[in-house]
Short mmCIF file of C-alpha atoms and ligand atoms in Angstrom, two decimals:
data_model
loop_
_atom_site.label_atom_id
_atom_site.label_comp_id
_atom_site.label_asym_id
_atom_site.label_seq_id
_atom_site.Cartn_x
_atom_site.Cartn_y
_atom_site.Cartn_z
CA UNK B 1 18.81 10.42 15.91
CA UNK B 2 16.70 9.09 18.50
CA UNK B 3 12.78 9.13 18.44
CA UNK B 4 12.24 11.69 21.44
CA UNK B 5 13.13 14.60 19.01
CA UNK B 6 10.20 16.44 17.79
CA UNK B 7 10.02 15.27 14.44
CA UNK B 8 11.43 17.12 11.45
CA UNK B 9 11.05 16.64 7.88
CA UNK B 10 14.23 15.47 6.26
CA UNK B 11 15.77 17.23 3.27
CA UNK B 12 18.51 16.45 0.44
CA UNK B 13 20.20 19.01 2.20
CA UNK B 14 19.68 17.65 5.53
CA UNK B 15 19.56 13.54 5.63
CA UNK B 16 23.42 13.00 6.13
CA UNK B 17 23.54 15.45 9.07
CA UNK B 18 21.14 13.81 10.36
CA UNK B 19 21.30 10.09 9.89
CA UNK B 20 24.85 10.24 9.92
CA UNK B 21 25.25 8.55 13.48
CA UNK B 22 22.40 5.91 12.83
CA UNK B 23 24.23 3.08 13.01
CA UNK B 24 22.01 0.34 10.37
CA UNK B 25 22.37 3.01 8.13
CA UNK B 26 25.82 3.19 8.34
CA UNK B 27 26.37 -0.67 7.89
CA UNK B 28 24.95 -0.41 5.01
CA UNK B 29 26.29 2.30 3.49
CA UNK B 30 29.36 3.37 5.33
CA UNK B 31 29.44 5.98 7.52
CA UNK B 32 31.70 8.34 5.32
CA UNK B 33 29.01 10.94 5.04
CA UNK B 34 31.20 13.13 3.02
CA UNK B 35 30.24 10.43 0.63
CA UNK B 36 26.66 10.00 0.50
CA UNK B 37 24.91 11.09 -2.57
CA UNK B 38 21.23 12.00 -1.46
CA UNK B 39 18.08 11.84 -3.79
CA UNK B 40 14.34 12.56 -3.24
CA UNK B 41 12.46 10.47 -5.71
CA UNK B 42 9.33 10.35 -3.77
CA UNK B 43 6.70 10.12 -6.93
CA UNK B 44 3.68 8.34 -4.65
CA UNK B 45 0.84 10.57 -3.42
CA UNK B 46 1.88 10.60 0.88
CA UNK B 47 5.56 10.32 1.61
CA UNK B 48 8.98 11.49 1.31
CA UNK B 49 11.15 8.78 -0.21
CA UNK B 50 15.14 9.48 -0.47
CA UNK B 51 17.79 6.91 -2.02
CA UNK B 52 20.75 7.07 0.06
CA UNK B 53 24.22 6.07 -1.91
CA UNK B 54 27.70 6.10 0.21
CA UNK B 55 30.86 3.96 -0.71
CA UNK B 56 29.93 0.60 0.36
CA UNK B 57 25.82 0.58 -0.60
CA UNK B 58 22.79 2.19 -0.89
CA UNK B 59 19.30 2.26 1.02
CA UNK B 60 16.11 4.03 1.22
CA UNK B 61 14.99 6.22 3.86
CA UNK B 62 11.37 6.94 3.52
CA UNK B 63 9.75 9.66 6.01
CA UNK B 64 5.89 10.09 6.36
CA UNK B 65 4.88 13.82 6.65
CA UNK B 66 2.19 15.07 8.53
CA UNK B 67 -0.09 16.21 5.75
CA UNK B 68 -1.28 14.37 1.60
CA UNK B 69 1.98 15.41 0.06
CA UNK B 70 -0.14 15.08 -3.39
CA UNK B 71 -2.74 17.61 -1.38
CA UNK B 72 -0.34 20.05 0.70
CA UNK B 73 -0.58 21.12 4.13
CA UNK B 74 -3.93 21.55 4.21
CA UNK B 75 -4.97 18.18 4.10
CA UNK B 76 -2.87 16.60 7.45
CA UNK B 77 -2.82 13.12 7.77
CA UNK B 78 -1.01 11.71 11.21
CA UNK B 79 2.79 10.32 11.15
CA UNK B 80 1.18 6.89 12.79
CA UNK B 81 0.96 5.79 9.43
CA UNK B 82 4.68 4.79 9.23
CA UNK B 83 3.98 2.95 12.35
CA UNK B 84 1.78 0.52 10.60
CA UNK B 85 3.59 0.49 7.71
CA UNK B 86 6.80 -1.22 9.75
CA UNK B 87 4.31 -3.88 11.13
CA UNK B 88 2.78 -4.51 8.01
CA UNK B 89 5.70 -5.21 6.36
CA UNK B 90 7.43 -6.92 9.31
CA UNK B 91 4.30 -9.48 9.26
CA UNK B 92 4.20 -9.81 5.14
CA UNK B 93 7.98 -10.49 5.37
CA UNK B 94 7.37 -13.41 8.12
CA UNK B 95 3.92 -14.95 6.06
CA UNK B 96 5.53 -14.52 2.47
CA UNK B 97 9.59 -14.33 2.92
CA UNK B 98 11.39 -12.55 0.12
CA UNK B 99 8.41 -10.16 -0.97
CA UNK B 100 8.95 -7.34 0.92
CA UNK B 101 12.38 -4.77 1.19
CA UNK B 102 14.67 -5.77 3.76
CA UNK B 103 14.23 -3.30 7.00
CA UNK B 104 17.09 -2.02 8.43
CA UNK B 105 15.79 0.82 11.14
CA UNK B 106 12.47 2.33 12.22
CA UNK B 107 12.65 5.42 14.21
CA UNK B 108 8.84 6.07 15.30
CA UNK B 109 9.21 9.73 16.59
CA UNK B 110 10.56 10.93 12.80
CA UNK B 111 8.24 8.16 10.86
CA UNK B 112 11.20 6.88 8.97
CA UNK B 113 11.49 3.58 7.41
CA UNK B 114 15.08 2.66 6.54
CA UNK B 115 14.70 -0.09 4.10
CA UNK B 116 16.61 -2.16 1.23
CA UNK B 117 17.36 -0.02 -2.12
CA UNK B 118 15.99 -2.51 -4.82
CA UNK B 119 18.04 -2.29 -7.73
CA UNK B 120 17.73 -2.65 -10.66
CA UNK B 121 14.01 -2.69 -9.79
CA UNK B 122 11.56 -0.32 -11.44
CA UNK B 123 7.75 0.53 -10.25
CA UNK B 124 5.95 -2.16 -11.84
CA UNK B 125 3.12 0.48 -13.66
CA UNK B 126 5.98 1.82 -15.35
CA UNK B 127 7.38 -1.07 -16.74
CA UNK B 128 3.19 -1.65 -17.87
CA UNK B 129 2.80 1.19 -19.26
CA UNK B 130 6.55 0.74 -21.57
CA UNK B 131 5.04 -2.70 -22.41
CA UNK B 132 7.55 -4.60 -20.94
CA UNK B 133 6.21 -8.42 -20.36
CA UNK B 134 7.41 -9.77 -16.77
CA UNK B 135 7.08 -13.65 -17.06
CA UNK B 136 7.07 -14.02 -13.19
CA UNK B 137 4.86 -11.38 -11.62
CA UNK B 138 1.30 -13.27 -11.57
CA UNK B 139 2.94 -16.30 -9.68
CA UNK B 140 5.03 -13.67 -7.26
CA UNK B 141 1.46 -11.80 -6.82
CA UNK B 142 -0.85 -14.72 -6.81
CA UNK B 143 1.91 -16.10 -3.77
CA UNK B 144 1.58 -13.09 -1.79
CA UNK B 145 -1.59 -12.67 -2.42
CA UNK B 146 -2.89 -16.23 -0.75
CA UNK B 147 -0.02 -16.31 1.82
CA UNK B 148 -0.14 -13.24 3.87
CA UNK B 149 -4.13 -12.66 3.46
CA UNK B 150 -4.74 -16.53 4.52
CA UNK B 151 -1.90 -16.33 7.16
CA UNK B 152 -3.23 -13.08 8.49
CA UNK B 153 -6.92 -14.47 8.93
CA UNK B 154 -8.43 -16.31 11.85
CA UNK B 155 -7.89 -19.26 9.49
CA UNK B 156 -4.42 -19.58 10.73
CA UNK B 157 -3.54 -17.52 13.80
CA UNK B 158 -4.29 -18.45 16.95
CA UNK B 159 -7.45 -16.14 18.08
CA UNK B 160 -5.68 -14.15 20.81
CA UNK B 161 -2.55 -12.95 18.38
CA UNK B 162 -4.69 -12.60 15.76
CA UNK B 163 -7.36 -10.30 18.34
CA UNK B 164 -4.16 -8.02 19.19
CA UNK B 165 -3.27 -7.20 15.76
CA UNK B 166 -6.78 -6.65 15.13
CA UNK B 167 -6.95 -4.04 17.92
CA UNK B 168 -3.13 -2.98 17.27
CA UNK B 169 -3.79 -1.87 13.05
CA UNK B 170 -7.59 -0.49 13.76
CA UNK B 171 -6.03 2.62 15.16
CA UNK B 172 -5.00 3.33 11.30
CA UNK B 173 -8.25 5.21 11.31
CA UNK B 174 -6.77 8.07 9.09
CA UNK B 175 -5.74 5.76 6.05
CA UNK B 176 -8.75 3.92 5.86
CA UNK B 177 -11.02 7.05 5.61
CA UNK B 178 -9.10 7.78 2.79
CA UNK B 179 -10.11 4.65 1.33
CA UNK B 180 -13.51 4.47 2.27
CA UNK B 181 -14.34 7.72 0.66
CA UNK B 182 -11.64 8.00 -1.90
CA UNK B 183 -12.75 4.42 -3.30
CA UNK B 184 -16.24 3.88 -2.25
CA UNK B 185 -17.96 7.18 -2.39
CA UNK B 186 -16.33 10.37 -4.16
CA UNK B 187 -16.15 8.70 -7.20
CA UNK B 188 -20.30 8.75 -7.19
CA UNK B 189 -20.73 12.31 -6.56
CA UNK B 190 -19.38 15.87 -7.00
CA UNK B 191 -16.69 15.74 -4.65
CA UNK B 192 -14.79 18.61 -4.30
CA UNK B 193 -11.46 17.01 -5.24
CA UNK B 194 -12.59 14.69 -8.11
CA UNK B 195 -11.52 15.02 -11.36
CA UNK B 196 -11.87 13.97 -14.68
CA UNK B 197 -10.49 14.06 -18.70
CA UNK B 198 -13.52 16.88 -19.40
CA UNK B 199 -15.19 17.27 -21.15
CA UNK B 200 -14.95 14.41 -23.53
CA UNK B 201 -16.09 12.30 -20.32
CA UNK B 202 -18.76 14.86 -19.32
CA UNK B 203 -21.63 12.50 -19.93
CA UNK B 204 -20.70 9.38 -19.47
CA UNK B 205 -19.44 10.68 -15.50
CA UNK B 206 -23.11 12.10 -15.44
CA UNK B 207 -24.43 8.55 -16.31
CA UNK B 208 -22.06 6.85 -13.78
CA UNK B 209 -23.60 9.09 -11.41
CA UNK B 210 -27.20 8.48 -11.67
CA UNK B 211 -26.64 4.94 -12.13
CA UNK B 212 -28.72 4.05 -8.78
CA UNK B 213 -27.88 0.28 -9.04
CA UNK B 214 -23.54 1.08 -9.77
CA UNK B 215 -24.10 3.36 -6.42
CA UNK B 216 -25.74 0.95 -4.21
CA UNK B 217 -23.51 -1.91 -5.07
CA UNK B 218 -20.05 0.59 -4.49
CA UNK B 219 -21.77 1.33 -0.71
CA UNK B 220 -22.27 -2.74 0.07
CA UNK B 221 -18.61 -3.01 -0.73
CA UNK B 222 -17.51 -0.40 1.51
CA UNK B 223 -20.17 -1.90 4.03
CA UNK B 224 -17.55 -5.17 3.34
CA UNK B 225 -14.45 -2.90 3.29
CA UNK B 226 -15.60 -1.53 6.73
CA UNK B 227 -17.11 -4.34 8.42
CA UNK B 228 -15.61 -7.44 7.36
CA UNK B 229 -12.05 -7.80 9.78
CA UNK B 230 -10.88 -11.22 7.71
CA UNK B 231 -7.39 -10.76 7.55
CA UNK B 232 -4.17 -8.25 7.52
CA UNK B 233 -4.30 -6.27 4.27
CA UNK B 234 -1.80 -5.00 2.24
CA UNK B 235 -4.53 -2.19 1.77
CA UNK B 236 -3.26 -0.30 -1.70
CA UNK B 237 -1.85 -3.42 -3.53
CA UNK B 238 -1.84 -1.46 -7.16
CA UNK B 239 0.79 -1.63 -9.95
CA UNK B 240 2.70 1.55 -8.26
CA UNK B 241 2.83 -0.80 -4.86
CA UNK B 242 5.17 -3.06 -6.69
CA UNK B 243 8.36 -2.85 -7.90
CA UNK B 244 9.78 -6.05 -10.13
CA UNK B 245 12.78 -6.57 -12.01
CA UNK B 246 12.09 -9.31 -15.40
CA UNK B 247 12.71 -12.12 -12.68
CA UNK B 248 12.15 -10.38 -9.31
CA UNK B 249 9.04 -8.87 -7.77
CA UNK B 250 8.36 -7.14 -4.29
CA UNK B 251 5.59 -5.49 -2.15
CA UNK B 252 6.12 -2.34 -1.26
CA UNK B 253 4.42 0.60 0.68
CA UNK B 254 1.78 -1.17 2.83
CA UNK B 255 1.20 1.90 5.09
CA UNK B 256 -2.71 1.56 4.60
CA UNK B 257 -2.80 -1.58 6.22
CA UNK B 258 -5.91 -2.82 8.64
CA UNK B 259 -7.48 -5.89 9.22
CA UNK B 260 -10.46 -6.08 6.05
CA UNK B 261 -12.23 -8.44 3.29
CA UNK B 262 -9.33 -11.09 1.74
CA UNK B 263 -10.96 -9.82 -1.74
CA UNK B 264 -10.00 -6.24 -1.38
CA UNK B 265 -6.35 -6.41 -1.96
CA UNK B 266 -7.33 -9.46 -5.05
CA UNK B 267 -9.58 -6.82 -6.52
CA UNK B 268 -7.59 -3.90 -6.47
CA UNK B 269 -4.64 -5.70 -7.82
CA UNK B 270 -6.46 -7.17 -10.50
CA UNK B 271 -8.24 -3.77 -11.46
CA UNK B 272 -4.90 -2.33 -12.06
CA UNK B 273 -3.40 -5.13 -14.71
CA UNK B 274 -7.61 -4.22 -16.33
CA UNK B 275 -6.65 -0.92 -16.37
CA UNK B 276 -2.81 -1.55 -18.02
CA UNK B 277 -4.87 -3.33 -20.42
CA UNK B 278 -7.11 -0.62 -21.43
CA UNK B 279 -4.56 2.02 -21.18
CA UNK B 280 -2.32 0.15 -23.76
CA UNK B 281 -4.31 1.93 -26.61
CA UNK B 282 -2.83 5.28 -25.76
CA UNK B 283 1.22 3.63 -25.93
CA UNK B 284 0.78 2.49 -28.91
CA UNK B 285 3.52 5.37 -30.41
CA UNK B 286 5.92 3.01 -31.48
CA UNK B 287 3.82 -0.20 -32.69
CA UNK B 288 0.57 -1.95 -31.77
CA UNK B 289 0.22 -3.53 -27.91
CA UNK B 290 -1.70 -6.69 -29.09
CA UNK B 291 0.78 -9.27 -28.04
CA UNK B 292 0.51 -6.38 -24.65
CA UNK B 293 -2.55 -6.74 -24.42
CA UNK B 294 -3.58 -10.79 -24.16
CA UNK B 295 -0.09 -10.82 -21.73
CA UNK B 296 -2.00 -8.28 -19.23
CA UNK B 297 -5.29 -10.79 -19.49
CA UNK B 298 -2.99 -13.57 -18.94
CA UNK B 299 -1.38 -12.52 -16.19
CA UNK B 300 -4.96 -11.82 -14.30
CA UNK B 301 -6.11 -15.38 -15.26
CA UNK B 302 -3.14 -16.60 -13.68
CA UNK B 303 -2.54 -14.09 -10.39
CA UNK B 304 -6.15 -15.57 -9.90
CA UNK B 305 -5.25 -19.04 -10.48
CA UNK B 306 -2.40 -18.87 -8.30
CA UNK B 307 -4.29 -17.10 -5.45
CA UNK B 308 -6.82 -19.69 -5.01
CA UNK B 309 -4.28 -22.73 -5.98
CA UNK B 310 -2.38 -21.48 -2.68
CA UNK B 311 -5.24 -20.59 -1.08
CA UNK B 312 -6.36 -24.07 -1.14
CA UNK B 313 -3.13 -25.55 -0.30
CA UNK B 314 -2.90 -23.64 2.86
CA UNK B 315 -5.99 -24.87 3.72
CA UNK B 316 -5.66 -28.07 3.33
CA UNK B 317 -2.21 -27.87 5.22
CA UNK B 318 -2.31 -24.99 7.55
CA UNK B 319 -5.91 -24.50 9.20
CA UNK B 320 -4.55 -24.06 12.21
CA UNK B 321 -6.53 -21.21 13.56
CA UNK B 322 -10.40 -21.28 15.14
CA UNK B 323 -11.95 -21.23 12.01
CA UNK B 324 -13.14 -24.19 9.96
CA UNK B 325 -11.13 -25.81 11.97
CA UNK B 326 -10.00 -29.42 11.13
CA UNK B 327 -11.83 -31.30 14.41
CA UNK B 328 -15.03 -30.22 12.88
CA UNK B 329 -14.13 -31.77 9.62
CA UNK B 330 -10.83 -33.58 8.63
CA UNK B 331 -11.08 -35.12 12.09
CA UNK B 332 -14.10 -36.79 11.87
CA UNK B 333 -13.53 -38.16 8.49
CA UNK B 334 -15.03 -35.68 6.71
CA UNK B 335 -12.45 -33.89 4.04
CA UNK B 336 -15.32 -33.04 1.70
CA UNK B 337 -17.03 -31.00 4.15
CA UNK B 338 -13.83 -28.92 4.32
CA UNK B 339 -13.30 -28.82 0.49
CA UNK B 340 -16.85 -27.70 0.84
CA UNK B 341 -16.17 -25.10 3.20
CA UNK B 342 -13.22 -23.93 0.68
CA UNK B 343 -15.33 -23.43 -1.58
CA UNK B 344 -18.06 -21.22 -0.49
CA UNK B 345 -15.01 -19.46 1.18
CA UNK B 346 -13.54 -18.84 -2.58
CA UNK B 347 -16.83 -17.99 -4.40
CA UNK B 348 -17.33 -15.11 -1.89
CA UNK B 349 -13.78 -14.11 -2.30
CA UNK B 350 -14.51 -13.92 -6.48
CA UNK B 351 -17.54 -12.23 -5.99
CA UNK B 352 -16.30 -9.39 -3.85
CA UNK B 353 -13.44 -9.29 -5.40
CA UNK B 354 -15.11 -8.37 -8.79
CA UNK B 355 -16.78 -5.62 -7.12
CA UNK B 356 -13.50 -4.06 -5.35
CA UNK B 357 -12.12 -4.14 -8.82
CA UNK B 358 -15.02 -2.37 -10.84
CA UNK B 359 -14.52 0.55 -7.95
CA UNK B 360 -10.67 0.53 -7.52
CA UNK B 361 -10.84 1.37 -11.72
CA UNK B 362 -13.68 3.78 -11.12
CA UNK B 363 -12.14 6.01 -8.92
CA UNK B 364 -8.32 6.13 -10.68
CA UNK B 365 -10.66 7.89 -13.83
CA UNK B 366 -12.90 10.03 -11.80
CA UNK B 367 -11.32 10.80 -8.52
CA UNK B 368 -8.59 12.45 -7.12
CA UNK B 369 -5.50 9.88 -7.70
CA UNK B 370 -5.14 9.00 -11.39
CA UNK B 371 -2.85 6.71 -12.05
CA UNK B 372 -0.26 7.29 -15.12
CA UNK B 373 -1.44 4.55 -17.03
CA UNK B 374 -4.00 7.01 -18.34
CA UNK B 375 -1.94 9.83 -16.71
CA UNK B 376 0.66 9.45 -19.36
CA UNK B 377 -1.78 9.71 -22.70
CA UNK B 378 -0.95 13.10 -23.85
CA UNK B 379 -4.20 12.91 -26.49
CA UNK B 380 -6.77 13.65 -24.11
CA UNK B 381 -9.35 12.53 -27.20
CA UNK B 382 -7.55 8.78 -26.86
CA UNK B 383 -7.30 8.74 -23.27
CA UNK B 384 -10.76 9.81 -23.11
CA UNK B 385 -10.87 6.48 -25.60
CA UNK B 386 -9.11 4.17 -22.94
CA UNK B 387 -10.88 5.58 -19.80
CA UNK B 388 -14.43 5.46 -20.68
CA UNK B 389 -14.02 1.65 -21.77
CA UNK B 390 -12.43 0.84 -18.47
CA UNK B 391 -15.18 2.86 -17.37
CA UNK B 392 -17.62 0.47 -18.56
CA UNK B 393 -16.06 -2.26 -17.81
CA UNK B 394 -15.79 -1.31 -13.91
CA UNK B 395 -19.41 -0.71 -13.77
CA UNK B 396 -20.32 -4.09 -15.26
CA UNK B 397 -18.23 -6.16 -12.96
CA UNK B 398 -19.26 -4.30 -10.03
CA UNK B 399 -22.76 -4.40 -10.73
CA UNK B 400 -23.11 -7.77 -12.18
CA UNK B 401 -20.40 -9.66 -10.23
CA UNK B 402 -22.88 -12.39 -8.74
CA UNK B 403 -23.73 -13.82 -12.38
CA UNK B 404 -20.11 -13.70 -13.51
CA UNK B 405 -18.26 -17.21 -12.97
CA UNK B 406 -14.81 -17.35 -14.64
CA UNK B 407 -11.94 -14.63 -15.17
CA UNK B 408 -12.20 -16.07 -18.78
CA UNK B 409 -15.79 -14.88 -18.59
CA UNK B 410 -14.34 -11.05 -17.61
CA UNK B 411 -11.53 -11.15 -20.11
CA UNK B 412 -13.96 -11.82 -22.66
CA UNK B 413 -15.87 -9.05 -21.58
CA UNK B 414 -12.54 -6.68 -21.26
CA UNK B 415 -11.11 -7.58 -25.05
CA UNK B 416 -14.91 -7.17 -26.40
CA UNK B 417 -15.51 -3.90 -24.99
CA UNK B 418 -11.59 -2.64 -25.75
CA UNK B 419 -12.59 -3.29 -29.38
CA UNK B 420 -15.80 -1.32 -29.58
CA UNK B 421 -15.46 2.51 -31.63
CA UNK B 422 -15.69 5.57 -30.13
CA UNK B 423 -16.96 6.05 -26.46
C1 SR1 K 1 -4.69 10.98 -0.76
S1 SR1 K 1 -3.92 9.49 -1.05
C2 SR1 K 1 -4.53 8.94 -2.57
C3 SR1 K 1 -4.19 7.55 -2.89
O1 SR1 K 1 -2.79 7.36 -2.88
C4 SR1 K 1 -2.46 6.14 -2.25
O2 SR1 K 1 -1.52 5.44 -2.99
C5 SR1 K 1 -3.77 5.40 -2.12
O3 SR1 K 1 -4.06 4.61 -3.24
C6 SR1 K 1 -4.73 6.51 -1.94
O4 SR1 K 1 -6.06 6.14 -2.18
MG1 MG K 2 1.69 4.15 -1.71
#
C-alpha cells in the first residue's frame, strides 16, 4: 500500500489483501498471508485497532477513521490525528526508551500505525478493576511522567526544535476541542451528549451544576489547558492509555498530543488510580478490596513521588534548554536559587495538577466517556454509591487545590469520604 491511495477503512475481511505487500509487516509476521489470523479488538472510543497473527509473529495495525467511532459518522473527526500520534510516540520513545510499542510502519494517507503486539499485556483499567496489584506501575508512570514532560519543555530543548514542534502538534486542533469541552465544560452544563447513572445522581449533578465556584475553577484550568504551551503531552494519559504486564508497563495511544500544562497529563493520571479506588466498592463480588484499596492510594503517593524525584534530577542534570538556565544560577554560584526555582516550578505543577484531576473524574461520571471502572457496576444503586463519592471528591480538590499540601493530605480525604453512608 502506498499513502497516495484515497484512504479506505480496513476490515477483518480486508487487512491481509491489503497489507500483504507491506514489507515491516511482513518481517514481522511473515508474509504467508494465507496465514494471518486477523482480529478487531478496537474497545477505545476513536480508532480501529486489529491484532495481526501470521507464522513467525504478531503486530498491531491500528487505523484512525474519519469520524468518533464511539459517536458514528456523524461526529467526523480528521485522519491527522494518526499523524500526531506517530510523532508523539516517536518523541516519548526517544525521552523515555522502553515505554512506548515498538513502531514498525506509518502510512499517513490510510492513518495506520503498525506497531509492537504487547503480549501478555492487558489494559491496565482492567487489570484495576479485577484487583490485580502491579508492584511496578507508579515507578514506570512516575518515570514517564517526569521524563518526556521535562524533556519536551523549554527546560531542555533547545528553543528553535522545541518552537517547531510547538508549531508542528498545534495543528491537532480537532483533538484538543474534544478535550477542552469534553473535560472542561460539558460536564457543567446540559450538554447534549452527557450522561449520567439517573436518577439516583439527579441531584447531586444539579448541585455540581450550580456550584458557581466548581465552574469557575474547571474554566481557569482550561484557560491553563489552552494557554499554557509547557511541554509535549501525552494528552489522555488514563488507566485505558496503559497497558502493563505484573512487571512491565507501556504508554500507549498518545494521538491527543499538543504542546500544554506539565500538570495535565499528572492530573489525569492520578484521577484515574482516585477513581479505581472509589470504584473498588462495586467489585467487591468475590471478597472485600481493602488491601485494593490502600494499594491504589499507594501507588498515587508514589507515581507523585517519583514524578517530582525525577523531575528534580533532570533538573539538576539536564537544564539544558533557555529556561532557568544554569548561567543565571549554578554558574554564578548560586545552586539554591535554582533549587528555588524547582520549587515554585513543582508547587504550581501540584496545584494544577489537583485541579486537572478533580475535572478528569468529573467528566468520566457525567459526560459522554465513562470509563468501566464504574461502567462495569451492574447495581446502578452501588455505582450510584461509588460515583457520587468520587464526585465529591473531584469537586473538593478542584476547588480547594491551593490549600491542599501533601497527596497524604488527599488520600486522607479520599479513604474518609469512601467510608461515609449513602450518597
Ligand atoms: C469522543 S472521544 C472521548 C474520549 O475518548 C478518548 O480516550 C479521550 O479520553 C476522549 O476525551
Ligand atoms: Mg485512546
Amino acid at each position: 500500500m502506498t499513502g497516495k491511495l484515497p484512504f479506505e477503512a480496513l476490515s477483518v475481511e480486508t487487512l491481509a489483501a491489503r497489507l500483504g505487500a507491506n514489507e515491516a509487516l511482513c518481517s514481522h509476521i511473515g508474509k504467508d498471508t494465507s496465514r494471518w489470523k486477523v482480529r478487531e479488538v478496537g474497545d477505545g472510543n476513536l480508532n480501529l485497532v486489529f491484532i495481526v497473527e501470521g507464522a513467525t509473529g504478531a503486530a498491531v495495525v491500528k487505523q484512525a477513521l474519519p469520524y468518533v467511532r464511539l459517536v458514528g459518522d456523524s461526529w467526523p473527526l480528521p485522519l491527522k490525528r494518526s499523524f500526531f500520534e506517530y510523532h508523539a510516540l516517536t518523541r516519548q520513545e526517544a525521552r523515555a526508551p522502553g515505554s512506548v510499542p515498538a513502531i514498525h510502519h506509518f502510512d499517513e494517507g490510510q492513518a495506520l500505525i503498525i506497531m509492537e503486539y504487547l503480549s501478555p499485556h492487558i489494559i491496565l483499567r482492567r487489570a484495576l478493576i479485577e484487583g490485580r496489584q502491579l508492584p511496578n506501575i507508579a515507578r514506570d508512570i512516575g518515570l514517564f511522567m517526569a521524563r518526556t514532560l521535562f524533556r519536551g519543555s523549554d527546560l531542555s530543548m533547545a528553543t528553535k526544535d522545541r518552537k517547531a514542534d510547538l508549531a508542528l502538534f498545534a495543528d491537532n486542533v480537532e483533538l484538543c476541542d474534544i478535550t477542552e469541552n469534553l473535560v472542561f465544560s460539558d460536564p457543567y452544563f446540559d450538554a447534549k451528549m452527557n450522561r449520567h447513572t439517573s436518577p439516583q445522581l439527579d441531584r447531586i449533578v444539579a448541585e455540581l451544576r450550580a456550584d458557581r465556584d466548581l465552574k469557575v475553577e474547571a474554566q481557569r484550568l482550561k484557560h491553563i489547558f489552552a494557554a499554557n504551551a509547557e511541554t509535549l503531552l501525552h494528552g489522555d494519559l488514563h488507566s485505558g492509555s496503559i497497558m502493563v504486564t505484573d512487571t512491565e508497563t507501556r504508554m500507549i495511544d498518545p494521538e491527543f498530543a499538543f504542546y500544554g500544562p506539565i500538570a495535565f497529563d499528572v492530573g489525569m493520571l492520578l484521577a484515574n488510580f482516585w477513581m479505581a479506588f472509589f470504584s473498588q466498592r462495586g467489585h467487591e463480588q468475590s471478597g472485600m478490596r481493602d488491601a485494593m484499596r490502600a494499594y491504589l492510594l499507594d501507588v498515587t503517593v508514589e507515581a507523585w513521588s517519583v514524578f517530582r524525584t525525577e523531575f528534580s534530577h533532570l533538573w539538576r542534570t539536564e537544564r539544558t534548554g533557555m529556561l532557568y538556565q544554569k548561567s543565571l544560577f549554578e554558574d554564578q554560584g548560586d545552586r539554591l536559587g535554582a533549587e528555588q526555582a524547582l520549587d515554585h516550578m513543582l508547587h504550581q505543577v501540584w496545584t494544577d495538577m489537583l485541579g486537572f484531576a478533580g475535572v478528569e473524574v468529573h467528566r468520566r461520571i457525567l459526560g459522554l466517556a465513562h470509563n468501566a471502572d464504574f461502567e462495569t457496576i451492574a447495581d446502578e444503586d452501588l455505582r450510584a454509591t461509588c460515583e457520587a463519592k468520587a464526585l465529591k471528591f473531584g469537586r473538593h480538590i478542584a476547588v480547594n487545590r491551593r490549600q491542599i499540601h501533601s497527596i497524604d493530605e488527599v488520600n486522607k480525604l479520599a479513604a474518609l469520604i469512601e467510608q461515609e453512608n449513602g450518597i
